[in-house]
Amino acid sequence: MLGDIPNSLWFILNALLWTHGPDRATPPPIRFQLRHEHAVANGSRSVFSNIPSSFLGEYYEVPTRSIQTHRPPSAAAYSDARLHSMRHAQSPVFAWNSVDVAGPDVTRRDTLLELAKMTSNSYYGDRGHKLWYPLNGWNASIPFGWEPDADGFRGHIFVSDDNSTVIVSVKGTSAPWIAGGEGPTKKKDKLNDNLLFSCCCARVGPTWFTVCDCYAGGDKCDQNCVERALVDESLFYHVGINLYNDVVYMYPNANIWFTGHSLGGSLAALLGATFGCPVVAFETPGEKMAAARLHLPSPPSTLHITHVYHTGDPIPMGTCTGVTSSCALGGYALESRCHQGQRILYDTVTKRGWSVDSRQHPIQFIVENLLNEDWDPAAGVAVPAVDQQTDCVDCFNWQFGHFK
């Protein structure tokens, strides 16, 4: 069990690590095994549990390909750039390091299916759970690190057999209508959802209790206030930074990936943008607005981040809005729709005649009904083509400025 790494050590570690990375033209598949579970105690302290060797199961493979990521010259430079942007609304220019790494081959359905199952399992601390997915014959885990009252950042850590690659799978929102159901993290999950993905502190209607005091009447929202609300150290993004530091400490030479679903996928994307790590995120609310409000410096490209979602899920499409929506009825203001990086969009409404329904959001639904077969077998298409969102604008009906 590790506590937070001091900032000074974190700067030194990352200044060294961010300038290096494996250069593989055609990387082979990587074999992974579950090594650790992680949770958060006392607000922001990462708690790990090792899987005993007697419970370790078979390895399983994830197809890979060489991808390019961009990393700042040092963690100190990145931190200074964020502070400068917060104080002066200007992002300083620095030289990003371009690094070729072995990342997941998102053009293959078996890659997406394995990562989706891994993501689904992040909702459960016990391999005996009825919804736990075995991964290519591997089915060994025990619920260490999942303290009954822990109410924060949760997930699993998978490590390749040669310790060269680590996958961090981040749990999404626990709610009755999302995979995972009720649980001790529900309250903080909802807080993070409403802070990160709402236009103005989850101000949906006059009867709503907002999560920060930034609403300025009418259609106005105080921009500085919203940004200050995201600085709280209990926000999952900041907890994720501590988690990344701990993983770097344990595996200093490893290439780190992130994956997650819904809130977990958006957090994975934000952390991937911060550290230049490959990301595959499923059915996530748009996190591009949150990245801007967090003042994350923009690298030359974020194509190492891949969002996978379908048009029948209103949450990543940004249409689960309004006082009568299923999201609002559950107390969630998931109003953002713009994503970083690239996407794989399954047009299930047009191609398969699906309705738009938030009950099609859970990760188990994606595994069983979307990734269980090739997208268009007749045309020989296993996965829809990768593209990018264009002309995407969040919260166009709000005015943001200095109103307070």
XYZ file of C-alpha atoms in Angstrom:
404
model
C 0.000 0.000 0.000
C 1.480 3.295 -1.135
C 0.761 6.854 -0.152
C 1.103 9.889 -2.372
C 4.532 10.473 -3.870
C 5.979 13.894 -2.949
C 5.726 16.444 -5.760
C 9.484 16.858 -5.919
C 9.997 13.127 -6.518
C 7.113 13.088 -8.984
C 8.725 15.876 -11.014
C 12.056 14.020 -11.108
C 10.510 10.675 -12.071
C 8.355 12.090 -14.812
C 11.019 14.433 -16.173
C 13.076 11.310 -16.794
C 10.298 8.976 -17.892
C 8.452 11.323 -20.226
C 11.477 11.664 -22.472
C 11.717 7.931 -23.132
C 9.491 5.267 -24.573
C 9.693 2.091 -26.667
C 9.976 2.606 -30.411
C 8.319 -0.339 -32.174
C 7.432 -0.213 -35.869
C 5.218 -3.319 -35.706
C 4.752 -4.206 -32.035
C 3.659 -7.762 -31.225
C 0.581 -8.571 -29.113
C 1.108 -7.950 -25.412
C 0.208 -10.540 -22.780
C -1.421 -9.136 -19.648
C -2.234 -10.402 -16.195
C -4.102 -8.804 -13.315
C -1.534 -7.805 -10.684
C -3.201 -5.111 -8.547
C -6.492 -3.634 -7.510
C -6.714 0.016 -6.507
C -9.100 2.186 -4.544
C -8.885 5.520 -2.731
C -8.977 6.119 1.001
C -9.333 9.315 3.004
C -10.223 11.456 0.016
C -7.183 11.171 -2.263
C -4.757 8.494 -1.001
C -4.351 5.570 -3.414
C -4.773 2.125 -1.871
C -3.384 -0.893 -3.697
C -3.720 -4.604 -3.121
C -1.532 -7.173 -4.812
C -3.088 -10.308 -6.241
C -1.376 -13.245 -4.439
C 0.645 -15.464 -6.758
C -1.535 -18.446 -5.865
C -4.516 -16.622 -7.410
C -2.833 -15.382 -10.575
C -4.417 -16.912 -13.659
C -3.457 -17.364 -17.277
C -2.131 -14.535 -19.367
C -4.182 -13.096 -22.208
C -3.157 -11.131 -25.280
C -4.167 -7.711 -26.561
C -3.259 -6.859 -30.193
C -1.134 -3.725 -30.492
C 0.101 -1.248 -33.050
C 2.617 1.589 -33.012
C 1.050 4.957 -32.181
C 2.473 8.414 -31.631
C 1.935 10.357 -28.444
C 3.129 13.781 -27.347
C 4.544 14.471 -23.909
C 5.816 17.674 -22.304
C 9.559 17.991 -21.729
C 8.983 17.589 -17.985
C 6.257 17.451 -15.378
C 7.445 20.804 -14.035
C 6.977 22.417 -17.463
C 3.484 20.956 -17.698
C 2.543 22.178 -14.218
C 3.917 25.660 -14.957
C 1.934 25.795 -18.190
C -1.303 24.973 -16.348
C -0.642 27.622 -13.715
C 0.217 30.226 -16.352
C -2.984 29.445 -18.234
C -5.065 29.690 -15.052
C -3.562 33.034 -14.057
C -3.175 34.742 -17.429
C -5.555 32.857 -19.771
C -2.579 32.148 -22.024
C -0.850 28.839 -22.657
C 2.943 29.119 -22.891
C 4.552 27.407 -25.846
C 7.031 24.617 -25.190
C 8.521 21.787 -27.230
C 6.503 18.610 -26.906
C 8.334 15.286 -27.110
C 6.990 13.003 -29.831
C 7.194 9.362 -28.741
C 6.243 6.169 -30.595
C 4.771 3.571 -28.261
C 2.995 0.237 -28.543
C -0.697 0.993 -28.109
C -3.910 -0.997 -28.519
C -4.873 -1.826 -32.100
C -8.337 -0.226 -32.090
C -9.053 -1.331 -35.670
C -9.575 -4.887 -34.392
C -12.761 -5.993 -32.684
C -10.982 -8.457 -30.410
C -8.921 -5.569 -29.020
C -12.022 -3.511 -28.230
C -13.830 -6.533 -26.794
C -10.992 -7.457 -24.438
C -10.609 -3.868 -23.214
C -14.394 -3.524 -22.809
C -14.508 -6.677 -20.670
C -11.561 -5.380 -18.668
C -13.431 -2.102 -18.238
C -16.597 -3.882 -17.171
C -14.696 -5.830 -14.527
C -13.493 -2.555 -13.010
C -16.970 -2.164 -11.508
C -16.511 -5.290 -9.388
C -13.898 -6.132 -6.800
C -14.715 -9.841 -6.672
C -14.143 -12.272 -9.544
C -17.037 -14.301 -8.159
C -19.509 -11.577 -9.155
C -22.104 -12.865 -11.626
C -21.219 -10.083 -14.104
C -17.451 -10.654 -14.008
C -16.034 -11.456 -17.470
C -13.279 -14.047 -17.841
C -10.613 -12.807 -20.229
C -9.419 -15.442 -22.700
C -9.338 -18.174 -20.093
C -8.062 -15.952 -17.290
C -10.431 -15.661 -14.344
C -8.486 -15.027 -11.145
C -9.005 -12.103 -8.786
C -9.722 -11.427 -5.170
C -11.283 -8.260 -3.708
C -8.278 -6.825 -1.891
C -8.018 -3.053 -2.063
C -11.800 -2.687 -2.247
C -12.577 -1.610 1.286
C -16.343 -1.721 1.957
C -16.534 1.974 2.874
C -14.054 3.320 0.291
C -15.965 5.940 -1.670
C -13.598 7.149 -4.352
C -11.531 6.254 -7.411
C -11.580 2.490 -8.081
C -10.420 0.005 -10.663
C -7.972 -2.712 -11.638
C -4.364 -2.740 -12.788
C -3.182 -5.228 -15.400
C 0.517 -5.805 -16.162
C 2.176 -7.523 -19.117
C 4.280 -10.581 -18.383
C 7.508 -8.674 -19.065
C 6.407 -5.577 -17.053
C 6.729 -3.438 -20.187
C 3.062 -2.358 -20.323
C 0.491 -1.540 -17.645
C -3.250 -1.044 -18.222
C -5.177 0.992 -15.656
C -8.906 0.261 -15.865
C -10.987 2.990 -14.193
C -14.464 2.383 -12.753
C -17.269 4.612 -13.968
C -20.381 5.880 -12.201
C -22.194 3.590 -9.799
C -25.923 4.150 -10.262
C -29.004 1.929 -10.689
C -29.176 2.596 -14.443
C -25.436 2.274 -15.110
C -23.271 -0.836 -14.755
C -22.254 -1.318 -11.156
C -25.526 -0.349 -9.532
C -25.553 1.330 -6.155
C -22.394 1.512 -4.070
C -20.334 3.623 -1.683
C -18.825 5.650 -4.547
C -22.236 6.790 -5.831
C -22.222 10.206 -4.133
C -18.745 11.236 -5.314
C -19.367 9.732 -8.739
C -22.379 11.997 -9.181
C -20.459 15.030 -7.916
C -17.677 14.429 -10.451
C -20.170 13.839 -13.260
C -22.007 17.071 -12.519
C -18.824 19.119 -12.113
C -17.036 17.829 -15.210
C -19.822 17.436 -17.755
C -22.436 20.090 -16.955
C -22.505 23.553 -18.471
C -22.835 25.408 -15.182
C -22.619 23.419 -11.948
C -25.550 21.179 -12.918
C -27.985 24.061 -13.201
C -30.712 22.190 -15.108
C -33.761 23.972 -13.758
C -34.846 26.332 -10.973
C -35.450 23.433 -8.579
C -32.008 21.888 -8.987
C -29.405 22.043 -6.234
C -26.195 23.062 -7.999
C -22.785 21.573 -7.165
C -21.042 24.966 -7.161
C -22.172 28.565 -6.815
C -21.362 29.802 -10.325
C -24.807 30.415 -11.809
C -25.267 34.142 -12.432
C -28.897 34.244 -13.477
C -30.584 33.842 -16.834
C -28.241 31.998 -19.190
C -25.052 33.329 -17.572
C -22.312 31.366 -15.817
C -19.169 32.720 -14.186
C -16.207 31.120 -15.959
C -13.618 31.732 -13.219
C -15.956 30.253 -10.633
C -16.479 27.073 -12.673
C -12.736 26.639 -13.146
C -12.044 27.132 -9.441
C -14.607 24.432 -8.641
C -12.459 21.916 -10.546
C -9.353 22.576 -8.445
C -10.644 20.655 -5.409
C -8.187 17.866 -4.583
C -11.080 15.438 -4.064
C -11.981 15.695 -7.766
C -11.260 12.326 -9.353
C -8.919 13.842 -11.943
C -6.489 14.876 -9.212
C -6.840 11.475 -7.542
C -6.017 9.898 -10.898
C -2.791 11.898 -11.065
C -1.780 10.403 -7.714
C -2.679 6.947 -8.997
C -0.532 7.453 -12.084
C 2.367 8.545 -9.882
C 2.043 5.358 -7.843
C 1.981 3.180 -10.965
C 5.073 4.966 -12.311
C 6.774 4.356 -8.968
C 5.999 0.618 -9.143
C 6.747 0.217 -12.868
C 9.186 3.015 -13.766
C 10.035 1.624 -17.218
C 6.532 0.630 -18.297
C 4.329 2.002 -21.054
C 1.030 2.880 -19.319
C -2.425 2.660 -20.935
C -5.797 3.779 -19.586
C -9.270 2.422 -20.257
C -12.677 3.051 -18.729
C -16.412 3.412 -19.279
C -18.653 6.477 -18.861
C -17.159 8.680 -16.108
C -14.230 6.241 -15.890
C -13.564 6.601 -19.614
C -13.652 10.391 -19.464
C -11.214 10.351 -16.560
C -9.014 7.940 -18.515
C -9.051 10.376 -21.455
C -8.149 13.356 -19.256
C -5.258 11.429 -17.702
C -4.172 10.196 -21.125
C -4.095 13.789 -22.369
C -2.046 14.787 -19.335
C 0.586 12.060 -19.537
C 0.546 11.110 -23.215
C -0.755 7.604 -22.469
C -2.764 5.533 -24.972
C -6.467 5.460 -24.050
C -9.532 3.497 -25.127
C -12.718 4.914 -23.561
C -16.238 3.545 -23.921
C -19.530 5.512 -23.977
C -18.099 8.609 -22.291
C -19.594 12.064 -21.798
C -17.556 14.597 -23.758
C -14.467 15.569 -21.744
C -13.059 18.270 -24.035
C -14.803 21.059 -22.101
C -13.478 19.679 -18.811
C -9.928 19.585 -20.239
C -10.217 23.280 -21.130
C -11.605 24.191 -17.706
C -8.780 22.247 -16.063
C -6.344 24.231 -18.257
C -4.657 21.112 -19.578
C -2.042 22.179 -22.151
C -3.001 21.084 -25.678
C -0.455 18.758 -27.314
C 0.017 18.785 -31.107
C -2.279 15.765 -31.325
C -4.511 13.708 -29.036
C -5.046 10.863 -31.485
C -3.618 8.445 -28.933
C -7.054 8.770 -27.257
C -9.838 6.695 -28.828
C -13.498 7.037 -27.853
C -15.817 4.136 -28.682
C -19.575 4.798 -28.543
C -22.833 4.364 -30.441
C -25.553 6.730 -31.601
C -28.263 4.988 -29.554
C -26.615 6.074 -26.297
C -27.656 9.671 -25.499
C -24.887 10.213 -22.944
C -21.816 10.367 -25.243
C -23.987 11.971 -27.940
C -24.777 14.841 -25.544
C -28.551 14.431 -25.893
C -29.395 13.155 -22.400
C -30.334 16.686 -21.365
C -33.329 18.673 -20.167
C -35.469 18.376 -17.062
C -37.438 15.409 -18.435
C -34.423 13.350 -19.596
C -33.475 10.114 -17.886
C -30.193 11.743 -16.796
C -31.978 14.666 -15.128
C -34.479 12.338 -13.471
C -31.502 10.522 -11.941
C -29.954 13.806 -10.791
C -27.247 13.985 -13.479
C -26.482 16.938 -15.772
C -24.467 15.245 -18.526
C -24.561 18.064 -21.061
C -21.189 17.847 -22.833
C -20.708 16.042 -26.152
C -17.275 17.075 -27.496
C -14.472 14.512 -27.145
C -10.712 14.753 -27.466
C -8.752 12.570 -29.853
C -10.370 10.209 -32.323
C -13.522 8.126 -32.176
C -15.069 4.894 -33.386
C -18.750 5.688 -33.806
C -21.227 2.830 -34.216
C -24.292 4.272 -35.985
C -26.718 1.840 -34.371
C -29.721 4.120 -34.941
C -29.340 4.193 -38.727
C -27.720 0.815 -39.374
C -29.569 -1.324 -36.834
C -32.705 0.653 -36.105
C -31.979 1.084 -32.402
C -33.865 3.742 -30.483
C -32.061 6.372 -28.414
C -32.203 5.080 -24.852
C -29.910 5.520 -21.838
C -30.539 1.857 -20.963
C -28.149 1.119 -23.836
C -25.349 2.901 -21.976
C -24.038 0.181 -19.580
C -20.778 -1.480 -20.536
C -22.317 -4.964 -20.317
C -24.790 -3.903 -23.008
C -21.874 -2.823 -25.200
C -20.048 -6.123 -24.687
C -23.097 -8.304 -25.321
C -24.855 -6.355 -28.078
C -22.250 -4.288 -29.912
C -18.810 -5.879 -29.691
C -20.004 -9.478 -29.716
C -19.932 -9.576 -33.531
C -18.382 -7.763 -36.475
C -20.062 -4.477 -37.331
C -20.801 -5.296 -40.994
C -19.857 -8.917 -41.754
C -21.223 -8.788 -45.312
C -18.851 -5.950 -46.160
C -15.991 -7.463 -44.190
C -15.997 -4.566 -41.708
C -15.189 -5.648 -38.163
C -15.055 -2.147 -36.637
C -16.347 1.193 -38.011
C -13.703 3.483 -39.463
C -11.883 5.805 -37.099
C -12.755 9.485 -37.484
C -12.757 12.743 -35.516
C -15.514 15.061 -34.357
C -15.693 18.308 -36.298
C -17.429 21.601 -35.568
C -18.353 20.411 -32.090
C -19.447 23.071 -29.585
C -20.518 22.518 -25.981
C -23.047 24.652 -24.096
C -23.716 27.031 -27.004
C -26.813 28.426 -25.257
C -24.836 29.683 -22.243
C -22.906 32.911 -21.771
C -19.592 32.503 -19.934
C -17.776 35.501 -18.469
C -16.863 37.380 -15.299
C -20.254 37.857 -13.684
C -19.345 37.494 -9.990
